[in-house]
Coordinates of C-alpha atoms and ligand atoms in Angstrom, one line a residue:
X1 CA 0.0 0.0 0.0
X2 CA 1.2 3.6 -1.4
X3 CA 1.0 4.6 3.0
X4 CA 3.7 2.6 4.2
X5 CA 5.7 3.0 1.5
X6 CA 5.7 6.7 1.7
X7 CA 6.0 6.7 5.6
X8 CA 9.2 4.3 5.3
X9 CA 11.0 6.9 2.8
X10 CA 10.2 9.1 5.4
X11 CA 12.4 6.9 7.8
X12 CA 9.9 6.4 10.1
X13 CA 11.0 4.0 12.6
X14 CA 8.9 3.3 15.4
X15 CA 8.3 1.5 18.5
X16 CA 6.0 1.6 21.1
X17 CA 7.1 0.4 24.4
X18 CA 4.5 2.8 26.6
X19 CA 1.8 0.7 24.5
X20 CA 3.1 -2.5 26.4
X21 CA 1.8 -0.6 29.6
X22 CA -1.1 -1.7 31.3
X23 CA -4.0 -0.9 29.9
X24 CA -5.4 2.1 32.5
X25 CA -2.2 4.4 31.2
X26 CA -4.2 4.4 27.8
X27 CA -6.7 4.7 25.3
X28 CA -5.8 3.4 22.1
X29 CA -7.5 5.5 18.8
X30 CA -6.7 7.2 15.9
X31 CA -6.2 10.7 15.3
X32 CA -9.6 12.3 13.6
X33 CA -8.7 13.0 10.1
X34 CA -8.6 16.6 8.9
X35 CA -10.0 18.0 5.3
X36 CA -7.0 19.7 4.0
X37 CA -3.8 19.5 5.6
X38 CA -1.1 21.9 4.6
X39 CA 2.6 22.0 5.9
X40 CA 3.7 25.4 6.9
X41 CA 7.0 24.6 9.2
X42 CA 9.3 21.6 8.8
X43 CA 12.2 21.6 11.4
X44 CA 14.9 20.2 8.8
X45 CA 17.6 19.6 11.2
X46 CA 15.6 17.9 13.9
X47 CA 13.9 15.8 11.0
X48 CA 17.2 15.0 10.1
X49 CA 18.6 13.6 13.4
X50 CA 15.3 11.9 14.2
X51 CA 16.6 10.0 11.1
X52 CA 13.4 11.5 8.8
X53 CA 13.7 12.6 5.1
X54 CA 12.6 15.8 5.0
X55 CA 11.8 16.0 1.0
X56 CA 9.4 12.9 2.0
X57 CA 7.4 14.6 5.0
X58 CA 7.2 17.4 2.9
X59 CA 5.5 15.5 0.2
X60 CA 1.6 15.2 0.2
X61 CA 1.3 11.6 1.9
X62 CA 4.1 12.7 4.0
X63 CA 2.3 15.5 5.4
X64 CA -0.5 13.2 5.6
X65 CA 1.1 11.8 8.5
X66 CA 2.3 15.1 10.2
X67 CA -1.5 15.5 9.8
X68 CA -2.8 12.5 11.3
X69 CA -4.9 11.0 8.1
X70 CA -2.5 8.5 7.7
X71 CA -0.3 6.6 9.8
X72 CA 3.0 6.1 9.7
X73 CA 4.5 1.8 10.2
X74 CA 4.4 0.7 13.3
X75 CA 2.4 3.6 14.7
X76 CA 0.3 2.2 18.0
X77 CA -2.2 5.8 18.5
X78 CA -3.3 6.5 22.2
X79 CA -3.8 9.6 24.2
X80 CA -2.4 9.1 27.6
X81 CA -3.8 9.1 30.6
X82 CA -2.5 10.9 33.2
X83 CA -3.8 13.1 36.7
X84 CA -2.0 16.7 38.4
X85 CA -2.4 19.6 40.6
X86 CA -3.8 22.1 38.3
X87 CA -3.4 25.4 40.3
X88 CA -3.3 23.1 43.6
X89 CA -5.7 21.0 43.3
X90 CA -6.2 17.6 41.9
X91 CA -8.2 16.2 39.0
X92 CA -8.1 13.7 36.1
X93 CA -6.9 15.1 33.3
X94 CA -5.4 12.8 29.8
X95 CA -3.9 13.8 26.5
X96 CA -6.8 16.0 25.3
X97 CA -5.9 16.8 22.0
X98 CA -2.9 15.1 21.7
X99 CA -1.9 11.6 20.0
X100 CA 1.1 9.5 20.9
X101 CA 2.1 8.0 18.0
X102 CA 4.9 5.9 19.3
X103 CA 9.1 6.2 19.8
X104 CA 11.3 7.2 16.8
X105 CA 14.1 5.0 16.9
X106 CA 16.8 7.9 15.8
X107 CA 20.1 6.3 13.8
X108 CA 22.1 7.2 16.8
X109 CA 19.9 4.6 19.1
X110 CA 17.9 7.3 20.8
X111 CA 14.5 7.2 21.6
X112 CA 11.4 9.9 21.4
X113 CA 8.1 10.1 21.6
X114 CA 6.5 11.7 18.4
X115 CA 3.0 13.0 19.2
X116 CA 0.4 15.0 17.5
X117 CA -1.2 17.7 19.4
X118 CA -4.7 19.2 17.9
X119 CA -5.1 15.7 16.5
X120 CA -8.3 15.8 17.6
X121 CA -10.9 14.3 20.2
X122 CA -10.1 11.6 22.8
X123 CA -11.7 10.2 25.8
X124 CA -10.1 12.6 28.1
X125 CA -11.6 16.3 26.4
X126 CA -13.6 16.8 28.5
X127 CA -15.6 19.5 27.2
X128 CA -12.5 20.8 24.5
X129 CA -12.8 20.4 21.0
X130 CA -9.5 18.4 20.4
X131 CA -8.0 20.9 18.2
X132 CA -5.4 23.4 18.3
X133 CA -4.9 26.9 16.6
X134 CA -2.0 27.8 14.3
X135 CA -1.0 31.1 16.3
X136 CA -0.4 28.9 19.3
X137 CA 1.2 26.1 17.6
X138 CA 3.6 28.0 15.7
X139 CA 4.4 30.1 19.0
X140 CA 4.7 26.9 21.1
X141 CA 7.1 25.9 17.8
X142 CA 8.9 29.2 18.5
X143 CA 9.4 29.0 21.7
X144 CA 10.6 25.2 22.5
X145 CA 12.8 25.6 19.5
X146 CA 14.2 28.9 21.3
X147 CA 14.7 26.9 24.5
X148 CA 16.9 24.2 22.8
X149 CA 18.9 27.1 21.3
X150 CA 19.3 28.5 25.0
X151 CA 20.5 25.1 25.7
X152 CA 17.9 24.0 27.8
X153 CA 16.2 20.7 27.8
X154 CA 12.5 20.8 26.0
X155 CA 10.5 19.0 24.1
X156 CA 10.5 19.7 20.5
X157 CA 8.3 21.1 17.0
X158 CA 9.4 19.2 14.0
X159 CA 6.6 20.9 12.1
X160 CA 2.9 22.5 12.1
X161 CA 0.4 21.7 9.6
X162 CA -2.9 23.6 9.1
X163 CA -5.8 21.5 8.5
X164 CA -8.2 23.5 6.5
X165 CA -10.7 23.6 9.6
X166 CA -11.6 26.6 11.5
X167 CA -11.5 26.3 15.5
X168 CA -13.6 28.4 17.6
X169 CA -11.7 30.6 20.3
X170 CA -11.9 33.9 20.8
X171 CA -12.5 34.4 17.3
X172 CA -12.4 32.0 14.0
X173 CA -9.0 30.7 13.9
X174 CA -7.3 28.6 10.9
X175 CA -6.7 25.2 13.0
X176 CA -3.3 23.6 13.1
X177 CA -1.6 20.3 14.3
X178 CA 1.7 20.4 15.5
X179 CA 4.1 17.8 15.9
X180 CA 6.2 17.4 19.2
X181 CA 9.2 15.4 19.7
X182 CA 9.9 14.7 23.4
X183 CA 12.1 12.0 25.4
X184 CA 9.3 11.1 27.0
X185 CA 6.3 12.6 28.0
X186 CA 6.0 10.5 31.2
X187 CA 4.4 13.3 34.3
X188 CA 4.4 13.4 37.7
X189 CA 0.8 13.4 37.2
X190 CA 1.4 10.2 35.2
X191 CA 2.4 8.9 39.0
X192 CA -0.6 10.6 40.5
X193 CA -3.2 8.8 38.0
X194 CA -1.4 5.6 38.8
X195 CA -1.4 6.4 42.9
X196 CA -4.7 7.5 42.5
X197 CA -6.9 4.8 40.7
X198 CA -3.9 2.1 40.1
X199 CA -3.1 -0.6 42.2
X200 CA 0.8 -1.1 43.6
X201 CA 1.4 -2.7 40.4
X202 CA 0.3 -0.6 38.2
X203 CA 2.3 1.8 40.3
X204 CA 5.6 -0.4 40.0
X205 CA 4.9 -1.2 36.3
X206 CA 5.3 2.7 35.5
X207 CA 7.9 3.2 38.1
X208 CA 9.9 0.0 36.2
X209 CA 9.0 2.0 32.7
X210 CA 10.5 5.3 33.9
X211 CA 13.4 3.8 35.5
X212 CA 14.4 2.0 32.0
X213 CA 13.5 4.5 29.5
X214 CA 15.1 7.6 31.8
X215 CA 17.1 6.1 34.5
X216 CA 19.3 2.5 33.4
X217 CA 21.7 3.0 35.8
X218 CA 19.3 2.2 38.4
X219 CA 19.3 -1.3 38.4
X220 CA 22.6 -0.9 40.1
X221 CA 21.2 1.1 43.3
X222 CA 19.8 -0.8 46.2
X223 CA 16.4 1.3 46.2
X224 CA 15.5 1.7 42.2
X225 CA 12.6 4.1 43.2
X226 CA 13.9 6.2 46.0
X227 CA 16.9 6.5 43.1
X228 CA 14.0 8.0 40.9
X229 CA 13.0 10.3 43.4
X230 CA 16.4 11.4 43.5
X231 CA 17.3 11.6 40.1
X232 CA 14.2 13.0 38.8
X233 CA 14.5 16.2 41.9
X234 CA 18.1 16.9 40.1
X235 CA 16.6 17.5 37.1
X236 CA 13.8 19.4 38.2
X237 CA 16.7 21.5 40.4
X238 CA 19.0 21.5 37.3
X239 CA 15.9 22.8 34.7
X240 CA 14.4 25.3 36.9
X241 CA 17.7 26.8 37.5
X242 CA 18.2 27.2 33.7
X243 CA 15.0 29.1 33.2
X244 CA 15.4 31.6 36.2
X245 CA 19.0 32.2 34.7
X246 CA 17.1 33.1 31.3
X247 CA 13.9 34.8 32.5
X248 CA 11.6 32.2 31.3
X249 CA 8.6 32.3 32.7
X250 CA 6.6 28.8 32.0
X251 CA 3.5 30.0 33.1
X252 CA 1.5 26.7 34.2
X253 CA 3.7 24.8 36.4
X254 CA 0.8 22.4 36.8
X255 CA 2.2 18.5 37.8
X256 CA 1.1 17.7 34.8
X257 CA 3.0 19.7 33.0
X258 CA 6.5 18.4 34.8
X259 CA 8.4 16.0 33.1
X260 CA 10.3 12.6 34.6
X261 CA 13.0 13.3 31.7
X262 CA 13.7 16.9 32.9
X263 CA 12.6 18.3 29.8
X264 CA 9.9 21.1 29.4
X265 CA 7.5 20.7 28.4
X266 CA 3.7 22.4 27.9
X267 CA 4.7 25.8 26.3
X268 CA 1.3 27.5 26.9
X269 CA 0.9 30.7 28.7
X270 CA 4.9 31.0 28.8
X271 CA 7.1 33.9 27.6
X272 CA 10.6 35.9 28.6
X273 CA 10.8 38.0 30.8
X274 CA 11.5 41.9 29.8
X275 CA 11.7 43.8 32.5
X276 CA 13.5 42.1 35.8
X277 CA 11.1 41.4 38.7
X278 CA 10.5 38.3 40.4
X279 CA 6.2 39.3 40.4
X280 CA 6.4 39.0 36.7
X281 CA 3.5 36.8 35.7
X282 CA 2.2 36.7 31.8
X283 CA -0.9 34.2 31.9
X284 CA -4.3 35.6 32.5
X285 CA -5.6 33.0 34.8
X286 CA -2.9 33.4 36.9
X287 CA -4.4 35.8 39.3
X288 CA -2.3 34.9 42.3
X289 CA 0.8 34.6 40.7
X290 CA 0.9 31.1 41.5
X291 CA 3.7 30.6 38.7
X292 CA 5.6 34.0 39.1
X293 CA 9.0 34.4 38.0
X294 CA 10.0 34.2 41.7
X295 CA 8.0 31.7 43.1
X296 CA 8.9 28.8 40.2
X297 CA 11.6 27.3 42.5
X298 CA 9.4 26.9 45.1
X299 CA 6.2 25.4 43.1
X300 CA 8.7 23.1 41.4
X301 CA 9.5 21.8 45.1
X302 CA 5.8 21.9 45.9
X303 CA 5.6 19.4 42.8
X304 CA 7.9 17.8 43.6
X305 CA 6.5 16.9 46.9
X306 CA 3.5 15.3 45.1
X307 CA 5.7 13.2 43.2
X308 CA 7.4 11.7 46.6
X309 CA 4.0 10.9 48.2
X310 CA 2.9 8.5 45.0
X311 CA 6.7 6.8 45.3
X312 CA 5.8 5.9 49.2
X313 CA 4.4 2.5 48.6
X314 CA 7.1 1.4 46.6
X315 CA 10.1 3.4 48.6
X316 CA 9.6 0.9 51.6
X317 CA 7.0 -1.6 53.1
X318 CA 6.9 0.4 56.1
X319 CA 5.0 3.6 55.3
X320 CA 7.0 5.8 58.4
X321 CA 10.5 4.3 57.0
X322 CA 9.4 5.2 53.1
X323 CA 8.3 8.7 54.3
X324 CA 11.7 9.3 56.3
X325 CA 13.7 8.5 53.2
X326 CA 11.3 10.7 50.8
X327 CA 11.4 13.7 52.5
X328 CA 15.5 12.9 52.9
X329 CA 15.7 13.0 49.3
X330 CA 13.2 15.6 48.9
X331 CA 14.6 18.4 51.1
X332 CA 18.0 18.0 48.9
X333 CA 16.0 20.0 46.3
X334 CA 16.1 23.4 48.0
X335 CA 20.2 22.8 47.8
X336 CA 20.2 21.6 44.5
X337 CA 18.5 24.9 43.1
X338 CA 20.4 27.0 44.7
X339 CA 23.7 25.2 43.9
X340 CA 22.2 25.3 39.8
X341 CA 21.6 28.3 40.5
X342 CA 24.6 30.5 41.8
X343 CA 26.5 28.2 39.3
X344 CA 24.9 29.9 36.6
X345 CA 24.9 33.3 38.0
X346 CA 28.8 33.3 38.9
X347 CA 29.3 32.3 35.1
X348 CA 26.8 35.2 34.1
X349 CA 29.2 37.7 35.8
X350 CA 32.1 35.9 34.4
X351 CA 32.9 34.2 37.8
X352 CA 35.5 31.1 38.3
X353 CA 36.3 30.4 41.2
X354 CA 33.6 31.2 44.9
X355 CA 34.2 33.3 47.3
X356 CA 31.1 33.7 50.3
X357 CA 30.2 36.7 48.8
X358 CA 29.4 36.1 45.9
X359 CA 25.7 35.6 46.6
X360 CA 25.3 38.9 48.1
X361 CA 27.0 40.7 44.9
X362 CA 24.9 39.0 42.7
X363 CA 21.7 40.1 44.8
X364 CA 22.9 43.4 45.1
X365 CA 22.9 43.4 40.7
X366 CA 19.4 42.1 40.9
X367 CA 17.6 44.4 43.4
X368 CA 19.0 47.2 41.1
X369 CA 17.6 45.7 38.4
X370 CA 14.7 45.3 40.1
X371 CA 14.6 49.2 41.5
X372 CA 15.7 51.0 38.0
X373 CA 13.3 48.5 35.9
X374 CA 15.9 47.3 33.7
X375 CA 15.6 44.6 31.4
X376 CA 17.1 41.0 32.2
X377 CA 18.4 39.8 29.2
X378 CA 19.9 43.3 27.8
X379 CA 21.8 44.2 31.2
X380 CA 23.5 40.9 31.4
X381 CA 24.2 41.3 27.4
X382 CA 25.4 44.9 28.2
X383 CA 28.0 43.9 30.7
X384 CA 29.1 41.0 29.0
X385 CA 29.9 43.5 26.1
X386 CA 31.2 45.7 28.8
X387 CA 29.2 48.7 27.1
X388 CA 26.6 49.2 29.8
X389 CA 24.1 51.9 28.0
X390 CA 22.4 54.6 28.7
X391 CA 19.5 53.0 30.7
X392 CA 18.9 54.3 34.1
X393 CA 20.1 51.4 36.1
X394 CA 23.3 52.2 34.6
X395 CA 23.5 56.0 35.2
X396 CA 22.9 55.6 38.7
X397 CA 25.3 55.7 41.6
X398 CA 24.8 53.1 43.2
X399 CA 25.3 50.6 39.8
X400 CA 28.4 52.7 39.4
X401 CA 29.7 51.3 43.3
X402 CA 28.7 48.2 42.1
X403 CA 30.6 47.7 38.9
X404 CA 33.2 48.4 41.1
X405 CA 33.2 46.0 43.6
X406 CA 31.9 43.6 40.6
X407 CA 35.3 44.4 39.0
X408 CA 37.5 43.9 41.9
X409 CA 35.7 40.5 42.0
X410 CA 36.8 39.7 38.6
X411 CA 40.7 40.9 39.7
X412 CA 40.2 38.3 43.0
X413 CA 41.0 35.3 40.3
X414 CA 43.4 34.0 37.6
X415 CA 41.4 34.2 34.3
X416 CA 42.3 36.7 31.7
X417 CA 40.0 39.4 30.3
X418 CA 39.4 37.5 27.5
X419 CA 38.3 34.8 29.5
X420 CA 35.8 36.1 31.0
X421 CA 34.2 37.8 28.5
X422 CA 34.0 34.0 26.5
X423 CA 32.7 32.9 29.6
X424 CA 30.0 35.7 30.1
X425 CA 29.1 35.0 26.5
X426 CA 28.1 31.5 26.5
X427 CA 26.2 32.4 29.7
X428 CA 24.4 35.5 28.5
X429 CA 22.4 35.5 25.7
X430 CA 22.4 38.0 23.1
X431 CA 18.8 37.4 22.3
X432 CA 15.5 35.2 23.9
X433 CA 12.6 35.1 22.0
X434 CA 11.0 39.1 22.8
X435 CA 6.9 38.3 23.2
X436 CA 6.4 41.4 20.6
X437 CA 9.2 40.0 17.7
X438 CA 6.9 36.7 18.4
X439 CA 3.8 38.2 18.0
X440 CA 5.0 40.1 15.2
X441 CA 6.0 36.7 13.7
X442 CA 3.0 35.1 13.9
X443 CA 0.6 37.9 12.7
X444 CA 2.8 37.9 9.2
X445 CA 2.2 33.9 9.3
X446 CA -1.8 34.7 10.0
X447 CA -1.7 36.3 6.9
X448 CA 0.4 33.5 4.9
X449 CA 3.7 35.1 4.9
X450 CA 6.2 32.4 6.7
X451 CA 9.2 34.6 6.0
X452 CA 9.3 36.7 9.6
X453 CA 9.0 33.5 11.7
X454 CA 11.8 32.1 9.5
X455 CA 14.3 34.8 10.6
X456 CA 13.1 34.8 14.4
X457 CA 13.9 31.1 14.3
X458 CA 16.9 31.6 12.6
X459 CA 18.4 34.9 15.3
X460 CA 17.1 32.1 17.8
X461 CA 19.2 28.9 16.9
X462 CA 22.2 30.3 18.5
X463 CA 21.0 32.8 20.8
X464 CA 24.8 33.1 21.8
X465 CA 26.2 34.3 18.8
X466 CA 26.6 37.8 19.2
X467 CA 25.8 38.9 15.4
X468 CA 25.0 42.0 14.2
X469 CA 21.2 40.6 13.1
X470 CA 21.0 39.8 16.4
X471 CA 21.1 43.3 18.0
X472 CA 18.1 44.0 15.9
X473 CA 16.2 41.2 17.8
X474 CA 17.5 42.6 21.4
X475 CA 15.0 45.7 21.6
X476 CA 12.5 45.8 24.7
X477 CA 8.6 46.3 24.0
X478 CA 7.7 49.3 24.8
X479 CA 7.7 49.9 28.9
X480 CA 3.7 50.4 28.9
X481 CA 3.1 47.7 26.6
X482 CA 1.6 44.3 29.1
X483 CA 1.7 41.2 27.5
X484 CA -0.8 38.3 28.6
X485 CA -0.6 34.7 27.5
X486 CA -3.4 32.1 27.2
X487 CA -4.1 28.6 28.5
X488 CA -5.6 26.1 26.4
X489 CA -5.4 27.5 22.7
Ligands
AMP501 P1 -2.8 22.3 29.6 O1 -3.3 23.5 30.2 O2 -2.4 22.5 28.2 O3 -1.8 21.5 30.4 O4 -4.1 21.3 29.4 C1 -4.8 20.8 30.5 C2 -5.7 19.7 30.0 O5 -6.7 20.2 29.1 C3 -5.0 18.5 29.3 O6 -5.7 17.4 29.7 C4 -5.3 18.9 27.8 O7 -5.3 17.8 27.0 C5 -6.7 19.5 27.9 N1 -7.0 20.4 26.8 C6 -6.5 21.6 26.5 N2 -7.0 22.1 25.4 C7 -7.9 21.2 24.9 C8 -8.8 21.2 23.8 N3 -8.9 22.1 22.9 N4 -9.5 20.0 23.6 C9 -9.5 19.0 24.5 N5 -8.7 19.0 25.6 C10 -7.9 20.1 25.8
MG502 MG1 -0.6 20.0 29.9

């Protein structure tokens, strides 16, 4: 048949080990076929290392598949099931809109999960329609596809397709499916579902998964699930370091939307930070500020938390001995931040070696930044170029006392001039995706012209570059102008 031939040109190589599950973690179905799909953004060089052909996906029965009306060899469909804390509080939640298709075998051995989201109705819509709009897909494509520039671990776009439907939000909007490329897309609230309405099997049988897909190594430790615990806080510690050191702001920090790989995932209500203040929140049902800039470490330890109590049963027979060695393993995380943390900032002032003070100079840049409203990403940028501007933070005394005792700082260890300035620039980048170039980006794609969002993805591949193109990519939104995000588009 003309379907698997096409889809093995493509390279599609799949397996489906979450399949091999039981049955609760599931439902199997196919993705709802759309009228007319049309590919408007193919990631070449992640269809490349997935092992894919892109002159076959971009073909019409290849886009077929990037569409879900036909299925690629070896394909097993299901939406997954999965619980979480959604602003606190627990329900039963499920791929929605989404379709696992199964795990690309890359030619390096690797492993992903290749899923359609806006593919469509499953039993766990509750009351959505199952589709996606193209502004949001090609913003979440923007943005994930930023965050692996940044060097940050995230899920992945290969490519969007409209479908030739119109889905109703706001207004009329041209719907879209986009595909997403993750290591996994195993939750904490994959655990909760399974602590919730599993039994202790069903609890080990995931726990066994996650450990093999994420975490080999563990069949060497003496407690494979308190290891998990472990391992899963470091890269929850290591991630949420790595957006507070960029100003990204994820916006829903729902357990749901945490990942066992460490990856992020769930780009929704996110955005960048402009201006520097740790109240900065961008998502319109945020009221609280929940998911603040400031508050992420902490609501990723709160998550965190959740994650420990569904391990208990299998972290020791004896509930008071399980408990004891969670919340050992669980307090680590506060220390792991912060260790991820000044890390990153000593190497975004250019900073070797420690000295105890360090902390305080660094806290003393950021209540600055704070107090003369300067932007994140352009001060570190300006320092790094040593050619601090003429924004107020930089005319002001007390910045002037500070770039002093920053200097004498630098003087306090071996590396060269030039050494810190290479250092500063890998730390620093010299652009993050600005919410107006984005929106700027995907109003030009509204309208059929690809071109703009080309160039944003383009200034965003190597945000540490330094080019001249760049600079034109590094200008604030105006100071009056407040951006808002939405859930569920
Ligand atoms: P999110 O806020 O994206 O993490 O989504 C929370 C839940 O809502 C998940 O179970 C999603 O699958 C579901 N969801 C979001 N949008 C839709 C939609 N348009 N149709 C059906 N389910 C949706
Ligand atoms: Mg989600």
């Amino acid at each position: 048949m003309t379907v698997n031939k096409a889809a093995a040109e493509a390279g599609w190589n799949l397996e489906h080990t979450y399949a091999q599950l039981p049955g609760m973690f599931y439902s199997k179905l196919n993705p709802v076929a759309v009228p007319a799909p049309k590919l408007v953004i193919l990631n070449h060089s992640l269809a490349k290392s997935l092992g894919l052909n892109s002159q076959v996906l971009q073909r019409e029965d290849g886009v077929a598949v990037l569409a879900g009306n036909r299925l690629p060899k070896g394909a097993i469909p299901l939406a997954q099931a999965y619980a979480g804390h959604q602003f606190g509080y627990f329900t039963m939640l499920g791929d929605g809109r989404a379709i696992l298709l199964g795990e690309q075998i890359t030619p390096s051995g690797e492993r992903f999960d290749i899923q359609l989201k806006g593919s469509g109705k499953t039993p766990y819509s509750r009351g959505g329609d199952g589709r996606a709009a193209l502004g949001p897909m090609l913003r979440e494509y923007i943005i994930s596809e930023a965050m692996h520039g940044l060097g940050i671990a995230t899920g992945r776009s290969l490519a969007v397709v409209t479908t030739g439907e119109t889905v109703i939000r706001q207004t009329r909007q041209p719907g879209a499916v986009l595909t997403r490329v993750a290591a996994s897309h195993l939750r904490i609230g994959t655990f909760e579902y399974a602590a919730r309405w599993g039994t202790v099997e069903d609890l080990r049988a995931l726990a066994d998964y996650t450990l093999k897909r994420h975490f080999p190594e563990a069949d060497h430790t003496d407690n494979p699930y308190l290891y998990l615990l472990g391992e899963v806080i470091k890269r929850q510690a290591s991630l949420v370091a790595k957006w507070q050191l960029v100003g990204f702001i994820h916006g829903v920090m729902n357990t749901d939307n945490v990942t066992l790989s460490g990856e992020t995932i769930d780009y929704g209500p996110c955005a960048f930070m402009d201006t520097y203040h740790p109240d900065t929140v961008f998502s319109s049902i945020d009221r609280q500020g929940r998911y603040a800039y400031g508050n992420q470490p902490i609501i990723a330890q709160w998550n965190l938390a959740r994650f420990a109590e569904t391990l208990l049963p299998l972290i020791d027979d004896n509930q008071a001995e399980a408990v004891k060695l969670a919340q050992g393993a669980h307090s680590d995380f506060a220390k792991l931040y912060h260790s991820n943390w000044l890390a990153g900032m000593r190497a975004k002032l250019g900073i070797f070696n420690e000295e105890s003070k360090d902390e305080s100079l660094i806290q003393q840049l950021l209540d600055l930044m704070q107090r003369y409203g300067a932007d994140f990403t352009n001060t570190f940028r300006a320092l790094t170029l040593d050619r601090p501007g003429d924004a107020p933070l930089f005319d002001s005394a007390e910045f002037k006392q500070w770039y002093q005792l920053w200097q004498a700082r630098l003087g306090r260890q071996q590396q060269s001039k030039e050494a810190v300035h290479q250092l500063m620039r890998k730390s620093n980048p010299a652009v993050i995706p600005r919410n107006h170039r984005v929106e700027d980006a995907l109003a030009a794609a509204e309208k059929g012209d690809y071109s703009v969002m080309r160039r944003l993805l383009a200034v965003l591949s190597d945000p540490y570059r330094y080019s001249a193109e760049q600079d034109q990519y590094s200008t604030p939104p105006p100071k009056n102008q407040r951006y808002v995000t939405f859930c569920g588009t």
